[in-house]
Amino acid sequence: QEIAPNRPADSVFLTHELFPEQDGAWAITPILGHIRAAMLKSTHRTARWLIVCEEQSHVNVSLLAHHLATEDYREKLFLGYPLYDREATIIHHFAFFKNPTSFLYPYLRAGIALTVPLVDHLVQLLSDTGTLRPPLSDFFIDAAHEFALLVWQHGDGVPLQPRRYLCAKALPSCAIHGVASQDHGTSGTGRDLPDRHDDSTGCVSISVTLTKTSYSMNVFVLTFKHKRFLMQTDDPTEVDQIMFAVKTCSKYHKDRVPALKQTWTRYVQHLRYFSDVDDPTIPTIATSVPNSSAGHCAKTLEILQLIGDELRYNGSLQAIRWVMLVDDDTILSTSALARFLSCYDPGRDLYLGERYGYRLLGADGGGYNYVTGGGGIVLSVAILDALQRTCECPSASSPDDMILAACLQRLGIRPIHSPLFHQARPSDYAPELLDRRGTVSFHKHWQIDPQQVYNRWFRQQDEHYFARQS
């Protein structure tokens, strides 16, 4: 972890320290009232702005204060670097499908700036949920987009206003910019592990880095950071230490499975296809669970049971460290996954992937985060025994990824999020959100050619990795 040595402890806060028990801290909206309460403490009463950024953000506080001095802090202002959807996307519930480019939402790594009057207005809105337009969903997927919708209020609220000093990439005029992977010596191929990494590809996560000549006490900076279990190691994870479990069914044996065999599974030593029928041409392992159109909870738990038994009794598999559970339309890089997992201790109970949230605003505290299944769910082998003993499905068709998370939470295990896993297709994300070097996975074959996606994003690094192994 690296934090600038002169970090002003009284005005910069990391969410995992300020809200250690808040599962919804990453989603902004669930903790907005708590943030305002923190700002009302005597040492922060003069704050005029709330700045929200990510742990990979670089903040030049003096330059930021200079630019904010030209803004009217008495107005309700929502400032940021604008992103927009190139097409209507499932991760945003196909919002603005007639004109998806019309709605702007912020790039959190470039920072967002909110005036205190706007924060107060939003806190009041959230206290009277009957006035919200649209009503808040039980699900949190993309915090930046959902927060922008809250602020916008169907056109009755405040739209995002772009500012040139909030940047996606480093420029001399930028007060806040995202730290790119290459800024930290990131290697895009094979087993090379750089000395320093950002969350995109490696083992040392960079907390917000501050550059200053003088700090303005009128700025309250909140940085989203998440607890991790990182390790520096001379024994990186190799692809042959990962067991890949593919969920499929007879309906997709003729189209999705061939796409898998033509792309990433060519580089996998330990691979199991689990289906509703036995098909020796693939081959598949038949589960006892009939196929269902949604949910798949019973099937997933049986898959984990079968894998756990195989790892327990097959002596040739003792080197397996991780299980990667994927759908038959998941597109991934095996080398990127191995490089990513090299930063985590497989001896711990770990659960990794792309995080979504459910009922994070619930007053009863019953909400939780879960790793969404399409981008891949990674489990350390150490976790399997306890999971098998304690986890049950409410019904066979319950949502497997959510039930898995609920079971793990009861065991005290919460998901570790990485933006390198993706529940949707590349076209469903703004380009600024995609890491060309570190991305692990995408999901869905709808209106795309999976082989083209694999070739564009993953083929070269996988070929390079396995050429070095031979």
GROMACS .gro file of C-alpha atoms in nm:
model
  470
    1GLN     CA    1   0.000   0.000   0.000
    2GLU     CA    2   0.133   0.341  -0.090
    3ILE     CA    3  -0.006   0.664   0.047
    4ALA     CA    4   0.162   0.999  -0.001
    5PRO     CA    5   0.367   1.073   0.313
    6ASN     CA    6   0.194   1.405   0.374
    7ARG     CA    7  -0.159   1.269   0.352
    8PRO     CA    8  -0.379   1.500   0.560
    9ALA     CA    9  -0.540   1.251   0.795
   10ASP     CA   10  -0.811   1.497   0.895
   11SER     CA   11  -0.955   1.543   0.545
   12VAL     CA   12  -0.888   1.223   0.347
   13PHE     CA   13  -1.077   0.906   0.435
   14LEU     CA   14  -1.062   0.548   0.309
   15THR     CA   15  -1.398   0.374   0.307
   16HIS     CA   16  -1.270   0.048   0.454
   17GLU     CA   17  -1.143   0.246   0.756
   18LEU     CA   18  -1.431   0.492   0.792
   19PHE     CA   19  -1.710   0.237   0.732
   20PRO     CA   20  -1.561  -0.105   0.813
   21GLU     CA   21  -1.901  -0.268   0.873
   22GLN     CA   22  -2.079  -0.117   0.572
   23ASP     CA   23  -2.103  -0.376   0.293
   24GLY     CA   24  -2.253  -0.108   0.070
   25ALA     CA   25  -1.976   0.150   0.106
   26TRP     CA   26  -1.858   0.091  -0.252
   27ALA     CA   27  -2.201   0.183  -0.393
   28ILE     CA   28  -2.189   0.544  -0.257
   29THR     CA   29  -2.566   0.579  -0.209
   30PRO     CA   30  -2.594   0.351   0.099
   31ILE     CA   31  -2.334   0.554   0.292
   32LEU     CA   32  -2.421   0.905   0.177
   33GLY     CA   33  -2.592   0.991   0.505
   34HIS     CA   34  -2.296   0.854   0.701
   35ILE     CA   35  -2.057   1.062   0.491
   36ARG     CA   36  -2.256   1.377   0.564
   37ALA     CA   37  -2.255   1.296   0.934
   38ALA     CA   38  -1.876   1.262   0.923
   39MET     CA   39  -1.851   1.598   0.746
   40LEU     CA   40  -2.057   1.764   1.020
   41LYS     CA   41  -1.798   1.686   1.284
   42SER     CA   42  -1.634   2.000   1.418
   43THR     CA   43  -1.311   1.952   1.221
   44HIS     CA   44  -1.500   1.935   0.889
   45ARG     CA   45  -1.781   2.186   0.935
   46THR     CA   46  -1.617   2.430   0.693
   47ALA     CA   47  -1.605   2.173   0.410
   48ARG     CA   48  -1.766   2.305   0.093
   49TRP     CA   49  -1.700   2.003  -0.129
   50LEU     CA   50  -1.715   1.627  -0.111
   51ILE     CA   51  -1.463   1.460  -0.344
   52VAL     CA   52  -1.516   1.090  -0.416
   53CYS     CA   53  -1.246   0.889  -0.594
   54GLU     CA   54  -1.095   0.543  -0.612
   55GLU     CA   55  -0.779   0.393  -0.474
   56GLN     CA   56  -0.612   0.420  -0.816
   57SER     CA   57  -0.677   0.795  -0.833
   58HIS     CA   58  -0.400   1.054  -0.832
   59VAL     CA   59  -0.509   1.381  -0.671
   60ASN     CA   60  -0.323   1.710  -0.700
   61VAL     CA   61  -0.498   1.882  -0.412
   62SER     CA   62  -0.357   2.229  -0.475
   63LEU     CA   63  -0.464   2.222  -0.839
   64LEU     CA   64  -0.802   2.080  -0.739
   65ALA     CA   65  -0.854   2.357  -0.484
   66HIS     CA   66  -0.754   2.613  -0.749
   67HIS     CA   67  -1.016   2.485  -0.992
   68LEU     CA   68  -1.289   2.444  -0.732
   69ALA     CA   69  -1.236   2.805  -0.622
   70THR     CA   70  -1.378   2.908  -0.961
   71GLU     CA   71  -1.700   2.709  -0.900
   72ASP     CA   72  -1.998   2.830  -0.699
   73TYR     CA   73  -2.001   2.605  -0.394
   74ARG     CA   74  -2.339   2.749  -0.288
   75GLU     CA   75  -2.509   2.580  -0.584
   76LYS     CA   76  -2.595   2.213  -0.625
   77LEU     CA   77  -2.306   2.098  -0.844
   78PHE     CA   78  -2.216   1.747  -0.962
   79LEU     CA   79  -1.882   1.751  -1.146
   80GLY     CA   80  -1.684   1.471  -1.308
   81TYR     CA   81  -1.529   1.311  -1.613
   82PRO     CA   82  -1.821   1.200  -1.833
   83LEU     CA   83  -1.882   0.846  -1.950
   84TYR     CA   84  -2.175   0.734  -2.163
   85ASP     CA   85  -2.309   0.410  -2.306
   86ARG     CA   86  -2.235   0.343  -2.672
   87GLU     CA   87  -2.543   0.121  -2.683
   88ALA     CA   88  -2.818   0.025  -2.442
   89THR     CA   89  -2.665  -0.223  -2.199
   90ILE     CA   90  -2.793  -0.484  -1.961
   91ILE     CA   91  -2.564  -0.366  -1.679
   92HIS     CA   92  -2.761  -0.039  -1.681
   93HIS     CA   93  -3.097  -0.215  -1.728
   94PHE     CA   94  -3.111  -0.086  -2.088
   95ALA     CA   95  -3.167   0.268  -1.962
   96PHE     CA   96  -3.201   0.538  -2.230
   97PHE     CA   97  -3.233   0.269  -2.496
   98LYS     CA   98  -3.362   0.522  -2.751
   99ASN     CA   99  -3.054   0.739  -2.709
  100PRO     CA  100  -2.799   0.575  -2.476
  101THR     CA  101  -2.536   0.844  -2.540
  102SER     CA  102  -2.762   1.112  -2.394
  103PHE     CA  103  -2.700   1.027  -2.028
  104LEU     CA  104  -2.364   1.110  -1.870
  105TYR     CA  105  -2.230   0.936  -1.562
  106PRO     CA  106  -1.893   0.985  -1.391
  107TYR     CA  107  -1.569   0.791  -1.416
  108LEU     CA  108  -1.501   0.739  -1.046
  109ARG     CA  109  -1.128   0.695  -1.091
  110ALA     CA  110  -1.117   1.050  -1.230
  111GLY     CA  111  -1.300   1.171  -0.919
  112ILE     CA  112  -1.638   1.331  -0.866
  113ALA     CA  113  -1.695   1.660  -0.687
  114LEU     CA  114  -2.021   1.742  -0.509
  115THR     CA  115  -2.105   2.064  -0.331
  116VAL     CA  116  -2.234   2.037   0.024
  117PRO     CA  117  -2.579   2.174  -0.077
  118LEU     CA  118  -2.612   1.885  -0.324
  119VAL     CA  119  -2.503   1.631  -0.063
  120ASP     CA  120  -2.761   1.768   0.181
  121HIS     CA  121  -3.029   1.755  -0.089
  122LEU     CA  122  -2.949   1.391  -0.170
  123VAL     CA  123  -2.948   1.289   0.196
  124GLN     CA  124  -3.293   1.445   0.231
  125LEU     CA  125  -3.415   1.261  -0.080
  126LEU     CA  126  -3.292   0.930   0.057
  127SER     CA  127  -3.471   0.993   0.386
  128ASP     CA  128  -3.801   1.017   0.195
  129THR     CA  129  -3.775   0.734  -0.056
  130GLY     CA  130  -4.130   0.789  -0.177
  131THR     CA  131  -4.011   1.095  -0.371
  132LEU     CA  132  -3.729   0.918  -0.555
  133ARG     CA  133  -3.755   0.893  -0.933
  134PRO     CA  134  -3.702   0.618  -1.025
  135PRO     CA  135  -3.735   0.420  -0.700
  136LEU     CA  136  -3.407   0.268  -0.590
  137SER     CA  137  -3.347  -0.088  -0.702
  138ASP     CA  138  -3.262  -0.370  -0.463
  139PHE     CA  139  -2.957  -0.439  -0.679
  140PHE     CA  140  -2.636  -0.237  -0.713
  141ILE     CA  141  -2.427  -0.311  -1.021
  142ASP     CA  142  -2.251   0.003  -1.143
  143ALA     CA  143  -2.217   0.250  -0.857
  144ALA     CA  144  -2.130   0.549  -1.077
  145HIS     CA  145  -2.425   0.506  -1.312
  146GLU     CA  146  -2.672   0.438  -1.032
  147PHE     CA  147  -2.549   0.736  -0.833
  148ALA     CA  148  -2.580   0.961  -1.140
  149LEU     CA  149  -2.940   0.843  -1.184
  150LEU     CA  150  -3.012   0.931  -0.822
  151VAL     CA  151  -2.869   1.281  -0.865
  152TRP     CA  152  -3.045   1.333  -1.200
  153GLN     CA  153  -3.393   1.234  -1.072
  154HIS     CA  154  -3.549   1.182  -1.416
  155GLY     CA  155  -3.446   1.529  -1.524
  156ASP     CA  156  -3.578   1.705  -1.212
  157GLY     CA  157  -3.243   1.686  -1.036
  158VAL     CA  158  -2.885   1.773  -1.125
  159PRO     CA  159  -2.704   1.637  -1.433
  160LEU     CA  160  -2.335   1.558  -1.436
  161GLN     CA  161  -2.129   1.856  -1.551
  162PRO     CA  162  -1.800   1.762  -1.722
  163ARG     CA  163  -1.482   1.934  -1.611
  164ARG     CA  164  -1.151   1.922  -1.798
  165TYR     CA  165  -0.949   1.907  -1.476
  166LEU     CA  166  -1.105   1.569  -1.388
  167CYS     CA  167  -0.935   1.329  -1.629
  168ALA     CA  168  -0.926   0.967  -1.737
  169LYS     CA  169  -0.553   0.993  -1.817
  170ALA     CA  170  -0.268   1.197  -1.676
  171LEU     CA  171  -0.224   1.544  -1.824
  172PRO     CA  172  -0.047   1.849  -1.673
  173SER     CA  173  -0.380   2.027  -1.632
  174CYS     CA  174  -0.548   1.741  -1.443
  175ALA     CA  175  -0.633   1.783  -1.076
  176ILE     CA  176  -0.747   1.419  -1.053
  177HIS     CA  177  -0.669   1.141  -1.294
  178GLY     CA  178  -0.675   0.764  -1.296
  179VAL     CA  179  -0.345   0.582  -1.254
  180ALA     CA  180  -0.297   0.368  -1.564
  181SER     CA  181  -0.156   0.016  -1.543
  182GLN     CA  182   0.156   0.102  -1.738
  183ASP     CA  183   0.240   0.367  -1.479
  184HIS     CA  184   0.335   0.083  -1.248
  185GLY     CA  185   0.548  -0.130  -1.475
  186THR     CA  186   0.267  -0.367  -1.557
  187SER     CA  187   0.356  -0.666  -1.764
  188GLY     CA  188   0.088  -0.786  -1.997
  189THR     CA  189   0.209  -1.138  -2.050
  190GLY     CA  190   0.296  -1.464  -1.888
  191ARG     CA  191   0.446  -1.506  -1.546
  192ASP     CA  192   0.618  -1.168  -1.528
  193LEU     CA  193   0.514  -1.002  -1.204
  194PRO     CA  194   0.616  -0.639  -1.176
  195ASP     CA  195   0.756  -0.496  -0.856
  196ARG     CA  196   0.446  -0.277  -0.818
  197HIS     CA  197   0.096  -0.320  -0.947
  198ASP     CA  198  -0.234  -0.147  -0.937
  199ASP     CA  199  -0.549  -0.353  -0.884
  200SER     CA  200  -0.566  -0.422  -1.257
  201THR     CA  201  -0.282  -0.669  -1.265
  202GLY     CA  202  -0.107  -0.718  -0.941
  203CYS     CA  203  -0.020  -0.734  -0.583
  204VAL     CA  204   0.024  -0.384  -0.443
  205SER     CA  205  -0.289  -0.174  -0.452
  206ILE     CA  206  -0.228   0.198  -0.471
  207SER     CA  207  -0.430   0.409  -0.233
  208VAL     CA  208  -0.515   0.758  -0.341
  209THR     CA  209  -0.188   0.939  -0.411
  210LEU     CA  210  -0.187   1.307  -0.319
  211THR     CA  211   0.033   1.581  -0.459
  212LYS     CA  212   0.022   1.913  -0.277
  213THR     CA  213   0.182   2.241  -0.192
  214SER     CA  214  -0.095   2.335   0.048
  215TYR     CA  215  -0.420   2.168   0.147
  216SER     CA  216  -0.756   2.335   0.145
  217MET     CA  217  -0.961   2.250   0.451
  218ASN     CA  218  -1.273   2.312   0.240
  219VAL     CA  219  -1.234   1.975   0.067
  220PHE     CA  220  -1.344   1.641   0.218
  221VAL     CA  221  -1.188   1.355   0.017
  222LEU     CA  222  -1.339   1.007   0.033
  223THR     CA  223  -1.149   0.724  -0.134
  224PHE     CA  224  -1.303   0.387  -0.210
  225LYS     CA  225  -1.068   0.116  -0.092
  226HIS     CA  226  -1.143  -0.245  -0.010
  227LYS     CA  227  -0.985  -0.488   0.230
  228ARG     CA  228  -0.767  -0.738   0.050
  229PHE     CA  229  -0.565  -1.048   0.125
  230LEU     CA  230  -0.263  -0.977  -0.091
  231MET     CA  231   0.073  -1.144  -0.072
  232GLN     CA  232   0.410  -1.093  -0.230
  233THR     CA  233   0.529  -1.432  -0.351
  234ASP     CA  234   0.810  -1.603  -0.534
  235ASP     CA  235   0.567  -1.886  -0.610
  236PRO     CA  236   0.311  -1.738  -0.852
  237THR     CA  237  -0.001  -1.927  -0.947
  238GLU     CA  238   0.022  -2.120  -1.273
  239VAL     CA  239  -0.272  -2.209  -1.496
  240ASP     CA  240  -0.226  -2.579  -1.417
  241GLN     CA  241  -0.297  -2.499  -1.050
  242ILE     CA  242  -0.651  -2.385  -1.133
  243MET     CA  243  -0.946  -2.621  -1.177
  244PHE     CA  244  -1.192  -2.479  -1.431
  245ALA     CA  245  -1.555  -2.589  -1.391
  246VAL     CA  246  -1.789  -2.504  -1.680
  247LYS     CA  247  -2.166  -2.510  -1.627
  248THR     CA  248  -2.342  -2.613  -1.946
  249CYS     CA  249  -2.647  -2.808  -2.065
  250SER     CA  250  -2.741  -3.019  -2.367
  251LYS     CA  251  -2.905  -2.719  -2.534
  252TYR     CA  252  -2.564  -2.553  -2.578
  253HIS     CA  253  -2.340  -2.850  -2.653
  254LYS     CA  254  -2.341  -2.771  -3.027
  255ASP     CA  255  -2.272  -2.397  -3.020
  256ARG     CA  256  -2.127  -2.266  -2.693
  257VAL     CA  257  -1.902  -2.560  -2.614
  258PRO     CA  258  -1.730  -2.552  -2.958
  259ALA     CA  259  -1.661  -2.181  -2.902
  260LEU     CA  260  -1.493  -2.269  -2.573
  261LYS     CA  261  -1.282  -2.538  -2.736
  262GLN     CA  262  -1.167  -2.294  -3.004
  263THR     CA  263  -1.061  -2.029  -2.753
  264TRP     CA  264  -0.946  -2.031  -2.392
  265THR     CA  265  -0.997  -2.396  -2.298
  266ARG     CA  266  -0.716  -2.493  -2.539
  267TYR     CA  267  -0.476  -2.372  -2.270
  268VAL     CA  268  -0.635  -2.546  -1.971
  269GLN     CA  269  -0.500  -2.866  -1.818
  270HIS     CA  270  -0.769  -2.916  -1.552
  271LEU     CA  271  -1.111  -2.864  -1.708
  272ARG     CA  272  -1.449  -3.016  -1.629
  273TYR     CA  273  -1.774  -2.965  -1.820
  274PHE     CA  274  -2.082  -3.022  -1.603
  275SER     CA  275  -2.410  -3.076  -1.785
  276ASP     CA  276  -2.757  -3.224  -1.746
  277VAL     CA  277  -2.660  -3.515  -1.972
  278ASP     CA  278  -2.355  -3.731  -2.030
  279ASP     CA  279  -2.194  -3.644  -2.364
  280PRO     CA  280  -1.870  -3.837  -2.425
  281THR     CA  281  -1.786  -3.627  -2.732
  282ILE     CA  282  -1.707  -3.325  -2.513
  283PRO     CA  283  -1.685  -3.500  -2.256
  284THR     CA  284  -1.932  -3.383  -1.991
  285ILE     CA  285  -1.999  -3.494  -1.636
  286ALA     CA  286  -2.372  -3.535  -1.582
  287THR     CA  287  -2.514  -3.395  -1.261
  288SER     CA  288  -2.829  -3.530  -1.099
  289VAL     CA  289  -3.003  -3.193  -1.137
  290PRO     CA  290  -3.238  -3.136  -1.434
  291ASN     CA  291  -3.164  -2.823  -1.632
  292SER     CA  292  -3.354  -2.508  -1.540
  293SER     CA  293  -3.385  -2.182  -1.730
  294ALA     CA  294  -3.252  -1.974  -1.439
  295GLY     CA  295  -3.098  -1.997  -1.095
  296HIS     CA  296  -2.899  -2.323  -1.111
  297CYS     CA  297  -2.833  -2.327  -0.736
  298ALA     CA  298  -2.865  -2.703  -0.685
  299LYS     CA  299  -2.653  -2.771  -0.992
  300THR     CA  300  -2.377  -2.537  -0.876
  301LEU     CA  301  -2.361  -2.686  -0.527
  302GLU     CA  302  -2.345  -3.035  -0.674
  303ILE     CA  303  -2.062  -2.922  -0.904
  304LEU     CA  304  -1.867  -2.790  -0.606
  305GLN     CA  305  -1.934  -3.116  -0.421
  306LEU     CA  306  -1.804  -3.322  -0.715
  307ILE     CA  307  -1.495  -3.105  -0.751
  308GLY     CA  308  -1.427  -3.114  -0.378
  309ASP     CA  309  -1.449  -3.494  -0.375
  310GLU     CA  310  -1.219  -3.523  -0.677
  311LEU     CA  311  -0.959  -3.293  -0.525
  312ARG     CA  312  -0.979  -3.478  -0.196
  313TYR     CA  313  -0.932  -3.828  -0.335
  314ASN     CA  314  -0.728  -3.780  -0.653
  315GLY     CA  315  -0.364  -3.758  -0.553
  316SER     CA  316  -0.261  -3.617  -0.890
  317LEU     CA  317  -0.461  -3.300  -0.818
  318GLN     CA  318  -0.294  -3.202  -0.492
  319ALA     CA  319  -0.130  -2.900  -0.656
  320ILE     CA  320  -0.468  -2.738  -0.737
  321ARG     CA  321  -0.499  -2.407  -0.549
  322TRP     CA  322  -0.813  -2.251  -0.697
  323VAL     CA  323  -1.149  -2.338  -0.852
  324MET     CA  324  -1.281  -2.112  -1.130
  325LEU     CA  325  -1.655  -2.161  -1.181
  326VAL     CA  326  -1.778  -2.022  -1.516
  327ASP     CA  327  -2.072  -2.034  -1.754
  328ASP     CA  328  -2.047  -2.189  -2.099
  329ASP     CA  329  -2.057  -1.839  -2.251
  330THR     CA  330  -1.779  -1.694  -2.036
  331ILE     CA  331  -1.483  -1.567  -2.241
  332LEU     CA  332  -1.158  -1.538  -2.047
  333SER     CA  333  -0.780  -1.529  -2.042
  334THR     CA  334  -0.627  -1.814  -1.845
  335SER     CA  335  -0.292  -1.636  -1.822
  336ALA     CA  336  -0.450  -1.313  -1.693
  337LEU     CA  337  -0.639  -1.515  -1.432
  338ALA     CA  338  -0.320  -1.690  -1.317
  339ARG     CA  339  -0.137  -1.358  -1.297
  340PHE     CA  340  -0.422  -1.204  -1.097
  341LEU     CA  341  -0.441  -1.498  -0.854
  342SER     CA  342  -0.065  -1.487  -0.798
  343CYS     CA  343  -0.131  -1.193  -0.569
  344TYR     CA  344  -0.356  -1.383  -0.329
  345ASP     CA  345  -0.285  -1.648  -0.069
  346PRO     CA  346  -0.461  -1.972  -0.172
  347GLY     CA  347  -0.423  -2.102   0.182
  348ARG     CA  348  -0.689  -1.857   0.302
  349ASP     CA  349  -1.065  -1.877   0.258
  350LEU     CA  350  -1.101  -1.649  -0.043
  351TYR     CA  351  -1.385  -1.570  -0.282
  352LEU     CA  352  -1.313  -1.338  -0.575
  353GLY     CA  353  -1.468  -1.188  -0.889
  354GLU     CA  354  -1.691  -0.899  -0.994
  355ARG     CA  355  -1.903  -0.775  -0.705
  356TYR     CA  356  -2.271  -0.685  -0.721
  357GLY     CA  357  -2.481  -0.578  -0.424
  358TYR     CA  358  -2.827  -0.679  -0.302
  359ARG     CA  359  -3.047  -0.482  -0.059
  360LEU     CA  360  -2.757  -0.268   0.056
  361LEU     CA  361  -3.000   0.006   0.162
  362GLY     CA  362  -3.206  -0.226   0.381
  363ALA     CA  363  -3.263  -0.095   0.733
  364ASP     CA  364  -3.252  -0.451   0.869
  365GLY     CA  365  -2.889  -0.497   0.767
  366GLY     CA  366  -2.979  -0.806   0.567
  367GLY     CA  367  -2.815  -0.691   0.245
  368TYR     CA  368  -2.492  -0.836   0.112
  369ASN     CA  369  -2.247  -0.836  -0.177
  370TYR     CA  370  -2.198  -1.129  -0.412
  371VAL     CA  371  -1.972  -1.227  -0.699
  372THR     CA  372  -2.181  -1.238  -1.014
  373GLY     CA  373  -2.145  -1.571  -1.188
  374GLY     CA  374  -2.110  -1.484  -1.556
  375GLY     CA  375  -1.767  -1.325  -1.523
  376GLY     CA  376  -1.643  -1.620  -1.321
  377ILE     CA  377  -1.640  -1.705  -0.950
  378VAL     CA  378  -1.301  -1.789  -0.800
  379LEU     CA  379  -1.283  -1.993  -0.480
  380SER     CA  380  -0.971  -2.100  -0.297
  381VAL     CA  381  -0.962  -2.476  -0.247
  382ALA     CA  382  -0.939  -2.409   0.126
  383ILE     CA  383  -1.298  -2.284   0.125
  384LEU     CA  384  -1.465  -2.591  -0.025
  385ASP     CA  385  -1.504  -2.819   0.277
  386ALA     CA  386  -1.686  -2.568   0.496
  387LEU     CA  387  -1.900  -2.456   0.204
  388GLN     CA  388  -2.008  -2.812   0.126
  389ARG     CA  389  -2.098  -2.882   0.489
  390THR     CA  390  -2.307  -2.572   0.547
  391CYS     CA  391  -2.460  -2.445   0.222
  392GLU     CA  392  -2.810  -2.541   0.106
  393CYS     CA  393  -3.035  -2.409  -0.169
  394PRO     CA  394  -3.381  -2.273  -0.082
  395SER     CA  395  -3.487  -2.425  -0.414
  396ALA     CA  396  -3.309  -2.593  -0.704
  397SER     CA  397  -3.357  -2.285  -0.922
  398SER     CA  398  -3.251  -2.023  -0.665
  399PRO     CA  399  -2.983  -1.784  -0.800
  400ASP     CA  400  -2.662  -1.974  -0.745
  401ASP     CA  401  -2.425  -1.678  -0.723
  402MET     CA  402  -2.639  -1.503  -0.461
  403ILE     CA  403  -2.699  -1.814  -0.249
  404LEU     CA  404  -2.329  -1.896  -0.264
  405ALA     CA  405  -2.249  -1.547  -0.131
  406ALA     CA  406  -2.509  -1.576   0.146
  407CYS     CA  407  -2.362  -1.910   0.255
  408LEU     CA  408  -2.010  -1.771   0.255
  409GLN     CA  409  -2.116  -1.462   0.449
  410ARG     CA  410  -2.253  -1.687   0.723
  411LEU     CA  411  -1.904  -1.836   0.737
  412GLY     CA  412  -1.757  -1.488   0.774
  413ILE     CA  413  -1.626  -1.478   0.416
  414ARG     CA  414  -1.704  -1.178   0.196
  415PRO     CA  415  -1.624  -1.131  -0.171
  416ILE     CA  416  -1.308  -0.962  -0.291
  417HIS     CA  417  -1.395  -0.743  -0.587
  418SER     CA  418  -1.187  -0.697  -0.899
  419PRO     CA  419  -1.287  -0.479  -1.196
  420LEU     CA  420  -1.100  -0.723  -1.422
  421PHE     CA  421  -1.395  -0.966  -1.423
  422HIS     CA  422  -1.698  -0.867  -1.632
  423GLN     CA  423  -2.054  -0.994  -1.628
  424ALA     CA  424  -2.124  -0.856  -1.976
  425ARG     CA  425  -1.965  -0.806  -2.320
  426PRO     CA  426  -1.689  -0.552  -2.399
  427SER     CA  427  -1.942  -0.335  -2.584
  428ASP     CA  428  -2.148  -0.303  -2.265
  429TYR     CA  429  -1.877  -0.093  -2.096
  430ALA     CA  430  -1.736   0.252  -2.158
  431PRO     CA  431  -1.384   0.208  -2.305
  432GLU     CA  432  -1.226   0.394  -2.012
  433LEU     CA  433  -1.344   0.116  -1.779
  434LEU     CA  434  -1.165  -0.165  -1.963
  435ASP     CA  435  -0.803  -0.256  -1.892
  436ARG     CA  436  -0.637  -0.381  -2.211
  437ARG     CA  437  -0.361  -0.558  -2.020
  438GLY     CA  438  -0.518  -0.707  -1.713
  439THR     CA  439  -0.877  -0.800  -1.804
  440VAL     CA  440  -0.964  -1.154  -1.697
  441SER     CA  441  -1.311  -1.219  -1.838
  442PHE     CA  442  -1.621  -1.117  -2.031
  443HIS     CA  443  -1.959  -1.287  -2.054
  444LYS     CA  444  -2.234  -1.351  -2.311
  445HIS     CA  445  -2.228  -1.448  -2.680
  446TRP     CA  446  -2.530  -1.233  -2.764
  447GLN     CA  447  -2.476  -1.040  -3.090
  448ILE     CA  448  -2.100  -1.097  -3.082
  449ASP     CA  449  -1.853  -1.351  -3.216
  450PRO     CA  450  -1.689  -1.503  -2.905
  451GLN     CA  451  -1.381  -1.604  -3.102
  452GLN     CA  452  -1.331  -1.245  -3.222
  453VAL     CA  453  -1.364  -1.118  -2.864
  454TYR     CA  454  -1.111  -1.374  -2.744
  455ASN     CA  455  -0.869  -1.295  -3.027
  456ARG     CA  456  -0.888  -0.922  -2.966
  457TRP     CA  457  -0.857  -0.926  -2.589
  458PHE     CA  458  -0.683  -1.245  -2.479
  459ARG     CA  459  -0.525  -1.462  -2.749
  460GLN     CA  460  -0.187  -1.290  -2.771
  461GLN     CA  461  -0.114  -1.292  -2.399
  462ASP     CA  462  -0.229  -1.653  -2.361
  463GLU     CA  463  -0.012  -1.765  -2.653
  464HIS     CA  464   0.286  -1.579  -2.510
  465TYR     CA  465   0.233  -1.732  -2.166
  466PHE     CA  466   0.212  -2.088  -2.293
  467ALA     CA  467   0.500  -2.044  -2.534
  468ARG     CA  468   0.713  -1.961  -2.232
  469GLN     CA  469   0.590  -2.272  -2.052
  470SER     CA  470   0.690  -2.506  -2.334
   0.00000   0.00000   0.00000
